[in-house]
Short mmCIF file of C-alpha atoms in Angstrom, two decimals:
data_model
loop_
_atom_site.label_atom_id
_atom_site.label_comp_id
_atom_site.label_asym_id
_atom_site.label_seq_id
_atom_site.Cartn_x
_atom_site.Cartn_y
_atom_site.Cartn_z
CA UNK D 1 -1.17 21.24 -28.62
CA UNK D 2 -2.03 24.01 -26.16
CA UNK D 3 -5.74 23.23 -26.42
CA UNK D 4 -5.21 19.54 -25.74
CA UNK D 5 -2.95 20.35 -22.79
CA UNK D 6 -5.52 22.71 -21.37
CA UNK D 7 -8.24 20.13 -21.76
CA UNK D 8 -6.10 17.48 -20.07
CA UNK D 9 -5.38 19.87 -17.19
CA UNK D 10 -9.05 20.71 -16.87
CA UNK D 11 -10.10 17.04 -16.80
CA UNK D 12 -7.40 15.85 -14.38
CA UNK D 13 -7.83 18.79 -12.02
CA UNK D 14 -11.59 18.40 -12.17
CA UNK D 15 -11.37 14.69 -11.27
CA UNK D 16 -9.07 15.40 -8.34
CA UNK D 17 -11.37 18.17 -7.15
CA UNK D 18 -14.39 15.84 -7.41
CA UNK D 19 -12.50 13.15 -5.49
CA UNK D 20 -11.73 15.57 -2.65
CA UNK D 21 -15.29 16.90 -2.51
CA UNK D 22 -16.75 13.38 -2.32
CA UNK D 23 -14.31 12.14 0.33
CA UNK D 24 -16.54 13.24 3.27
CA UNK D 25 -19.30 11.08 1.80
CA UNK D 26 -17.16 7.98 2.16
CA UNK D 27 -16.42 8.76 5.79
CA UNK D 28 -20.09 9.42 6.50
CA UNK D 29 -21.06 6.09 4.91
CA UNK D 30 -18.28 4.27 6.74
CA UNK D 31 -16.77 3.19 3.43
CA UNK D 32 -13.05 3.04 2.54
CA UNK D 33 -12.30 6.41 0.94
CA UNK D 34 -10.13 4.73 -1.68
CA UNK D 35 -13.30 3.21 -3.19
CA UNK D 36 -14.47 6.72 -4.10
CA UNK D 37 -11.29 7.36 -6.08
CA UNK D 38 -11.47 4.01 -7.88
CA UNK D 39 -15.16 4.53 -8.64
CA UNK D 40 -14.60 7.95 -10.18
CA UNK D 41 -11.84 6.51 -12.38
CA UNK D 42 -14.15 3.70 -13.53
CA UNK D 43 -16.95 6.17 -14.31
CA UNK D 44 -14.63 8.16 -16.53
CA UNK D 45 -13.23 4.98 -18.12
CA UNK D 46 -14.25 3.04 -21.18
CA UNK D 47 -17.38 1.42 -19.75
CA UNK D 48 -18.51 4.48 -17.80
CA UNK D 49 -20.33 7.64 -18.87
CA UNK D 50 -16.97 9.25 -19.61
CA UNK D 51 -16.16 6.63 -22.24
CA UNK D 52 -12.42 7.30 -22.16
CA UNK D 53 -10.44 4.27 -23.32
CA UNK D 54 -7.15 4.03 -21.42
CA UNK D 55 -5.11 0.86 -21.71
CA UNK D 56 -1.51 2.08 -21.46
CA UNK D 57 -0.26 -0.34 -18.77
CA UNK D 58 3.35 0.81 -19.20
CA UNK D 59 2.49 4.45 -18.50
CA UNK D 60 0.37 3.39 -15.54
CA UNK D 61 3.26 1.38 -14.16
CA UNK D 62 5.73 4.26 -14.36
CA UNK D 63 3.30 6.78 -12.88
CA UNK D 64 2.31 4.28 -10.19
CA UNK D 65 5.95 3.68 -9.26
CA UNK D 66 6.54 7.38 -8.64
CA UNK D 67 3.24 7.79 -6.79
CA UNK D 68 3.98 4.79 -4.55
CA UNK D 69 7.42 6.14 -3.71
CA UNK D 70 5.89 9.48 -2.69
CA UNK D 71 3.23 7.72 -0.62
CA UNK D 72 5.77 5.53 1.20
CA UNK D 73 8.04 8.50 1.89
CA UNK D 74 5.11 10.38 3.43
CA UNK D 75 4.23 7.24 5.36
CA UNK D 76 7.73 7.14 6.78
CA UNK D 77 7.49 10.80 7.78
CA UNK D 78 4.28 9.96 9.64
CA UNK D 79 5.70 6.93 11.49
CA UNK D 80 7.39 7.67 14.80
CA UNK D 81 10.55 5.80 15.76
CA UNK D 82 8.82 4.95 19.04
CA UNK D 83 6.06 3.15 17.10
CA UNK D 84 8.64 1.01 15.28
CA UNK D 85 10.44 0.19 18.52
CA UNK D 86 7.32 -1.13 20.21
CA UNK D 87 6.24 -3.30 17.29
CA UNK D 88 9.23 -3.90 14.99
CA UNK D 89 9.31 -7.65 15.71
CA UNK D 90 5.70 -8.52 14.86
CA UNK D 91 5.55 -5.97 12.05
CA UNK D 92 8.71 -7.35 10.42
CA UNK D 93 7.43 -10.94 10.72
CA UNK D 94 4.11 -9.98 9.14
CA UNK D 95 5.89 -8.03 6.39
CA UNK D 96 8.17 -10.95 5.44
CA UNK D 97 7.01 -14.34 6.65
CA UNK D 98 3.40 -13.24 6.56
CA UNK D 99 3.60 -12.17 2.91
CA UNK D 100 5.31 -15.43 1.90
CA UNK D 101 2.72 -17.55 3.74
CA UNK D 102 -0.14 -15.56 2.20
CA UNK D 103 1.27 -15.98 -1.31
CA UNK D 104 1.96 -19.68 -0.77
CA UNK D 105 -1.46 -20.54 0.67
CA UNK D 106 -3.36 -18.65 -2.05
CA UNK D 107 -1.07 -19.98 -4.78
CA UNK D 108 -1.17 -23.64 -3.76
CA UNK D 109 -4.95 -23.53 -3.21
CA UNK D 110 -5.54 -22.12 -6.69
CA UNK D 111 -3.07 -24.62 -8.20
CA UNK D 112 -5.06 -27.48 -6.68
CA UNK D 113 -8.08 -26.14 -8.61
CA UNK D 114 -6.27 -26.58 -11.91
CA UNK D 115 -4.39 -23.32 -12.48
CA UNK D 116 -0.71 -23.36 -13.46
CA UNK D 117 1.42 -23.44 -10.29
CA UNK D 118 3.60 -20.50 -11.32
CA UNK D 119 0.66 -18.30 -12.32
CA UNK D 120 -1.17 -19.28 -9.11
CA UNK D 121 1.83 -18.37 -6.95
CA UNK D 122 2.21 -15.13 -8.92
CA UNK D 123 -1.37 -14.21 -8.10
CA UNK D 124 -0.71 -14.97 -4.42
CA UNK D 125 2.40 -12.77 -4.46
CA UNK D 126 0.62 -9.86 -6.12
CA UNK D 127 -2.11 -9.76 -3.45
CA UNK D 128 0.30 -10.52 -0.59
CA UNK D 129 0.84 -7.00 0.76
CA UNK D 130 -1.61 -5.01 2.89
CA UNK D 131 -2.72 -1.39 2.77
CA UNK D 132 -3.23 -0.12 6.29
CA UNK D 133 -3.97 3.40 5.03
CA UNK D 134 -7.54 2.36 4.31
CA UNK D 135 -7.90 0.92 7.81
CA UNK D 136 -6.30 3.92 9.50
CA UNK D 137 -8.50 6.38 7.60
CA UNK D 138 -11.61 4.43 8.56
CA UNK D 139 -10.67 4.41 12.25
CA UNK D 140 -9.66 8.06 12.05
CA UNK D 141 -12.95 9.04 10.44
CA UNK D 142 -14.94 7.21 13.12
CA UNK D 143 -12.74 8.52 15.95
CA UNK D 144 -11.80 5.02 17.11
CA UNK D 145 -8.60 4.49 19.14
CA UNK D 146 -7.13 1.00 19.63
CA UNK D 147 -5.63 -0.51 22.74
CA UNK D 148 -2.02 -1.58 22.96
CA UNK D 149 0.26 -1.74 19.90
CA UNK D 150 -2.28 -3.03 17.39
CA UNK D 151 -2.48 0.13 15.29
CA UNK D 152 1.30 0.58 15.30
CA UNK D 153 1.78 -3.03 14.14
CA UNK D 154 -0.74 -2.68 11.29
CA UNK D 155 0.70 0.60 10.04
CA UNK D 156 4.39 -0.35 10.25
CA UNK D 157 3.64 -3.71 8.57
CA UNK D 158 2.11 -1.88 5.61
CA UNK D 159 5.23 0.24 5.22
CA UNK D 160 7.56 -2.74 5.32
CA UNK D 161 5.70 -5.43 3.38
CA UNK D 162 5.73 -3.84 -0.07
CA UNK D 163 9.39 -4.77 -0.86
CA UNK D 164 8.69 -8.44 -0.18
CA UNK D 165 5.58 -8.46 -2.39
CA UNK D 166 7.43 -6.60 -5.15
CA UNK D 167 10.39 -8.97 -5.01
CA UNK D 168 8.19 -12.08 -5.13
CA UNK D 169 6.17 -10.64 -8.00
CA UNK D 170 9.19 -9.79 -10.14
CA UNK D 171 10.81 -13.20 -9.54
CA UNK D 172 7.62 -15.11 -10.32
CA UNK D 173 6.96 -13.02 -13.44
CA UNK D 174 10.40 -14.03 -14.74
CA UNK D 175 9.58 -17.67 -13.97
CA UNK D 176 6.20 -17.46 -15.73
CA UNK D 177 7.75 -15.81 -18.78
CA UNK D 178 10.48 -18.47 -18.92
CA UNK D 179 7.99 -21.30 -18.42
CA UNK D 180 9.89 -22.86 -15.52
CA UNK D 181 11.21 -22.11 -12.04
CA UNK D 182 14.84 -22.66 -11.13
CA UNK D 183 15.03 -22.05 -7.43
CA UNK D 184 18.48 -21.40 -6.05
CA UNK D 185 20.17 -19.84 -3.06
CA UNK D 186 21.00 -16.88 -5.28
CA UNK D 187 17.39 -15.73 -5.00
CA UNK D 188 17.72 -15.48 -1.27
CA UNK D 189 20.95 -13.55 -1.72
CA UNK D 190 19.25 -11.20 -4.19
CA UNK D 191 16.41 -10.53 -1.77
CA UNK D 192 18.84 -9.99 1.12
CA UNK D 193 20.81 -7.60 -1.08
CA UNK D 194 17.67 -5.64 -1.96
CA UNK D 195 16.63 -5.31 1.65
CA UNK D 196 20.14 -4.64 2.93
CA UNK D 197 20.99 -2.00 0.33
CA UNK D 198 17.52 -0.46 0.70
CA UNK D 199 17.80 -0.28 4.50
CA UNK D 200 21.31 1.16 4.52
CA UNK D 201 20.46 3.68 1.80
CA UNK D 202 17.29 4.74 3.62
CA UNK D 203 18.93 5.17 7.00
CA UNK D 204 21.91 7.02 5.56
CA UNK D 205 19.78 9.13 3.22
CA UNK D 206 17.48 10.12 6.08
CA UNK D 207 20.46 11.27 8.17
CA UNK D 208 21.95 13.30 5.32
CA UNK D 209 18.63 15.00 4.49
CA UNK D 210 18.02 15.78 8.16
CA UNK D 211 21.52 17.27 8.47
CA UNK D 212 20.92 19.48 5.43
CA UNK D 213 17.46 20.62 6.53
CA UNK D 214 18.63 21.42 10.06
CA UNK D 215 21.63 23.48 8.89
CA UNK D 216 20.55 25.22 5.73
CA UNK D 217 18.72 28.54 5.82
CA UNK D 218 16.12 28.34 3.05
CA UNK D 219 12.98 30.22 2.16
CA UNK D 220 9.77 28.83 3.72
CA UNK D 221 8.46 25.99 1.56
CA UNK D 222 11.86 24.95 0.16
CA UNK D 223 12.54 22.49 2.95
CA UNK D 224 9.72 20.26 1.70
CA UNK D 225 11.07 20.56 -1.85
CA UNK D 226 14.52 19.59 -0.63
CA UNK D 227 13.14 16.58 1.21
CA UNK D 228 11.04 15.36 -1.72
CA UNK D 229 13.78 15.79 -4.30
CA UNK D 230 16.27 14.05 -2.02
CA UNK D 231 13.86 11.18 -1.39
CA UNK D 232 13.14 10.70 -5.09
CA UNK D 233 16.84 10.79 -5.91
CA UNK D 234 17.37 8.21 -3.18
CA UNK D 235 14.60 6.03 -4.62
CA UNK D 236 16.02 6.11 -8.15
CA UNK D 237 19.63 5.62 -7.04
CA UNK D 238 18.78 2.72 -4.74
CA UNK D 239 16.82 0.98 -7.49
CA UNK D 240 19.73 1.43 -9.92
CA UNK D 241 22.25 -0.29 -7.62
CA UNK D 242 19.97 -3.24 -6.93
CA UNK D 243 18.37 -2.20 -3.66
CA UNK D 244 14.74 -1.70 -2.73
CA UNK D 245 13.98 1.94 -3.39
CA UNK D 246 10.60 1.59 -1.73
CA UNK D 247 12.12 0.43 1.56
CA UNK D 248 14.76 3.16 1.26
CA UNK D 249 12.29 6.04 0.94
CA UNK D 250 10.12 4.69 3.79
CA UNK D 251 13.06 4.41 6.20
CA UNK D 252 14.41 7.73 4.97
CA UNK D 253 11.15 9.38 5.99
CA UNK D 254 11.22 7.75 9.43
CA UNK D 255 14.77 8.88 10.17
CA UNK D 256 14.27 12.33 8.69
CA UNK D 257 11.21 13.17 10.78
CA UNK D 258 12.86 11.84 13.92
CA UNK D 259 15.81 14.24 13.48
CA UNK D 260 14.03 17.41 12.34
CA UNK D 261 12.09 19.64 14.69
CA UNK D 262 10.26 22.94 14.96
CA UNK D 263 8.62 24.69 12.04
CA UNK D 264 10.63 22.66 9.53
CA UNK D 265 9.14 19.46 10.90
CA UNK D 266 5.65 20.97 10.66
CA UNK D 267 6.30 22.05 7.07
CA UNK D 268 7.42 18.55 6.05
CA UNK D 269 4.45 16.95 7.77
CA UNK D 270 1.81 19.18 6.17
CA UNK D 271 3.33 19.37 2.68
CA UNK D 272 4.09 15.68 2.28
CA UNK D 273 0.77 14.68 3.80
CA UNK D 274 -0.88 16.66 1.00
CA UNK D 275 1.44 15.18 -1.61
CA UNK D 276 0.65 11.67 -0.39
CA UNK D 277 -3.08 12.36 -0.72
CA UNK D 278 -2.60 13.75 -4.22
CA UNK D 279 -0.51 10.73 -5.21
CA UNK D 280 -3.13 8.32 -3.85
CA UNK D 281 -5.93 10.09 -5.67
CA UNK D 282 -4.06 10.19 -8.98
CA UNK D 283 -2.98 6.58 -8.62
CA UNK D 284 -6.47 5.27 -7.87
CA UNK D 285 -8.07 7.38 -10.60
CA UNK D 286 -5.57 5.98 -13.09
CA UNK D 287 -6.07 2.38 -11.90
CA UNK D 288 -9.83 2.86 -12.18
CA UNK D 289 -9.38 4.10 -15.75
CA UNK D 290 -7.44 0.94 -16.62
CA UNK D 291 -10.36 -1.30 -15.70
CA UNK D 292 -12.90 -2.46 -18.28
CA UNK D 293 -15.83 -3.75 -16.17
CA UNK D 294 -17.59 -5.56 -19.03
CA UNK D 295 -14.68 -8.00 -18.99
CA UNK D 296 -15.41 -8.92 -15.37
CA UNK D 297 -18.31 -11.30 -16.09
CA UNK D 298 -16.10 -14.26 -16.96
CA UNK D 299 -13.83 -13.81 -13.91
CA UNK D 300 -16.27 -12.89 -11.13
CA UNK D 301 -16.41 -16.39 -9.65
CA UNK D 302 -12.64 -16.79 -9.87
CA UNK D 303 -12.11 -13.48 -8.10
CA UNK D 304 -14.69 -14.37 -5.43
CA UNK D 305 -12.86 -17.63 -4.74
CA UNK D 306 -9.50 -15.93 -4.50
CA UNK D 307 -10.93 -13.23 -2.18
CA UNK D 308 -12.41 -15.94 0.06
CA UNK D 309 -9.05 -17.80 0.23
CA UNK D 310 -7.20 -14.55 1.00
CA UNK D 311 -9.55 -13.12 3.63
CA UNK D 312 -10.68 -16.22 5.50
CA UNK D 313 -7.76 -18.64 5.14
CA UNK D 314 -4.44 -17.18 3.96
CA UNK D 315 -4.35 -13.95 5.97
CA UNK D 316 -5.51 -15.50 9.28
CA UNK D 317 -2.99 -18.34 8.89
CA UNK D 318 -0.20 -15.89 8.06
CA UNK D 319 -1.02 -13.79 11.10
CA UNK D 320 -1.26 -16.82 13.40
CA UNK D 321 2.20 -18.06 12.35
CA UNK D 322 3.87 -14.63 12.22
CA UNK D 323 2.58 -13.49 15.61
CA UNK D 324 3.09 -16.85 17.38
CA UNK D 325 6.35 -15.71 19.11
CA UNK D 326 4.75 -12.49 20.37
CA UNK D 327 2.31 -11.67 23.13
CA UNK D 328 -0.92 -10.71 21.43
CA UNK D 329 -4.34 -11.62 22.70
CA UNK D 330 -6.71 -13.69 20.61
CA UNK D 331 -8.87 -10.64 19.99
CA UNK D 332 -5.84 -8.66 18.74
CA UNK D 333 -4.80 -11.46 16.42
CA UNK D 334 -8.31 -11.71 15.00
CA UNK D 335 -8.43 -7.96 14.41
CA UNK D 336 -5.01 -7.86 12.72
CA UNK D 337 -6.11 -10.78 10.54
CA UNK D 338 -9.29 -9.01 9.51
CA UNK D 339 -7.72 -5.60 8.76
CA UNK D 340 -5.34 -6.97 6.17
CA UNK D 341 -7.00 -4.78 3.56
CA UNK D 342 -5.66 -4.77 0.03
CA UNK D 343 -5.28 -1.46 -1.79
CA UNK D 344 -3.24 0.21 -4.51
CA UNK D 345 -0.12 -1.98 -4.33
CA UNK D 346 -1.76 -5.28 -5.50
CA UNK D 347 -3.45 -3.51 -8.43
CA UNK D 348 -0.17 -1.79 -9.25
CA UNK D 349 1.78 -5.07 -9.11
CA UNK D 350 -0.82 -6.77 -11.34
CA UNK D 351 0.33 -4.45 -14.12
CA UNK D 352 3.77 -6.06 -14.25
CA UNK D 353 2.78 -9.52 -15.60
CA UNK D 354 0.35 -7.93 -18.02
CA UNK D 355 3.18 -5.78 -19.42
CA UNK D 356 5.57 -8.72 -19.67
CA UNK D 357 5.77 -10.92 -22.84
CA UNK D 358 4.58 -14.00 -20.96
CA UNK D 359 1.17 -15.73 -21.09
CA UNK D 360 -0.54 -13.56 -18.43
CA UNK D 361 -3.22 -11.32 -19.95
CA UNK D 362 -5.53 -8.55 -18.78
CA UNK D 363 -7.87 -11.07 -17.09
CA UNK D 364 -5.19 -11.48 -14.40
CA UNK D 365 -5.37 -7.73 -13.73
CA UNK D 366 -9.15 -7.85 -13.60
CA UNK D 367 -9.13 -10.67 -11.03
CA UNK D 368 -6.73 -8.75 -8.78
CA UNK D 369 -8.82 -5.61 -9.14
CA UNK D 370 -11.99 -7.43 -8.06
CA UNK D 371 -10.18 -9.06 -5.13
CA UNK D 372 -9.09 -5.62 -3.91
CA UNK D 373 -12.64 -4.29 -4.26
CA UNK D 374 -13.97 -7.28 -2.29
CA UNK D 375 -11.40 -6.67 0.45
CA UNK D 376 -12.18 -2.97 0.70
CA UNK D 377 -15.94 -3.53 0.78
CA UNK D 378 -16.17 -6.62 2.99
CA UNK D 379 -13.37 -5.87 5.42
CA UNK D 380 -13.30 -2.10 5.14
CA UNK D 381 -16.94 -1.59 6.03
CA UNK D 382 -16.71 -3.82 9.10
CA UNK D 383 -13.43 -2.69 10.65
CA UNK D 384 -14.92 -0.13 13.11
CA UNK D 385 -17.67 -2.58 14.12
CA UNK D 386 -15.12 -5.36 14.71
CA UNK D 387 -12.91 -3.10 16.84
CA UNK D 388 -15.87 -2.47 19.15
CA UNK D 389 -17.04 -6.06 19.03
CA UNK D 390 -13.60 -7.35 20.14
CA UNK D 391 -13.38 -4.66 22.83
CA UNK D 392 -10.21 -3.20 21.34
CA UNK D 393 -11.41 0.38 21.47
CA UNK D 394 -9.70 2.49 24.10
CA UNK D 395 -11.44 5.78 24.75
CA UNK D 396 -8.77 6.79 27.24
CA UNK D 397 -5.91 6.85 24.75
CA UNK D 398 -4.81 9.77 22.63
CA UNK D 399 -6.61 10.10 19.30
CA UNK D 400 -5.27 7.99 16.49
CA UNK D 401 -4.37 11.15 14.59
CA UNK D 402 -1.98 12.09 17.36
CA UNK D 403 -0.52 8.63 17.82
CA UNK D 404 0.19 7.98 14.13
CA UNK D 405 -0.13 10.87 11.73
CA UNK D 406 0.10 8.69 8.69
CA UNK D 407 -1.46 8.87 5.27
CA UNK D 408 -0.11 5.61 3.89
#
């Protein structure tokens, strides 16, 4: 027992250490750093030199849920209230209407090619949310600053769009398992309840945590522990009463950081930034372990088609419709369309239908995984070049790290 625990600790710690040591290589190559973590997981997995067979989707789902909550909380801590105020309208539209349009366009297009409508829509929902962390880290690594409110819109959108994608995925999984879809107004009410309860819980929880941190005299280091334990309790409690725990922890982080100052603020920022990195590394290593690349051969063309629909049709259309009421230049709209990178959340959501008793199998997960890889490679490698090409780089602004200290 002790020996196996020690070996497990050695392997996990070694993989995390290797991921950290290789991260500068990704920045130097201009590649999304998340690819490094996924690649290490795949090398250790069943088809890699490591040869470790890991197929526990249920464990991966539970670990991923906790990791995502930690990442979103840290993302909230790194998002300034000012950033939300200047872009809340477009970011909210992209996070709600944009996700629905993306899912619908991808789903209907795949359905027209002969796939079951419900399964096609489920695939669209799973890949509907963006991961701006990859984009931000690329721009940060290259020292690129963006004009206007483009960066704020991208980052805030990524913090707000996960609840919509999660809700659509869970609803469509239930439809697929039942074999039919019974649309009703109650679904809209359920979604409104999730968002409403999540928002209220997050705003209230952030105020309570800030009040405690500002008034309690604790040993150095315990303020971060208090914040994390409070945020995780908020996440679990909000989920239990039917709200969106992910939205709650994100908004909790935003409110908390806005109301805490001084050394306590610095402690929260540094500690939870590190925790977010650790959560991302562990999550991507685990998701890489889940993949069995030799199964990709039969799904490569399907994944390529889905990636093309997502990148060149669905995302640009979703951005065009969502940002129509707002004053963005054509260049800014094109850039926001192109930086809709997919990351950990779509791969995480793809676990849900595989776990369910319905007809969706592991090939669904493999397709989503390949779509994410295509997005990270094709879009991720070209983001800095496109920013310069569209003349969106502003060398006179403060560095991106000062404008948005944000790891998710």
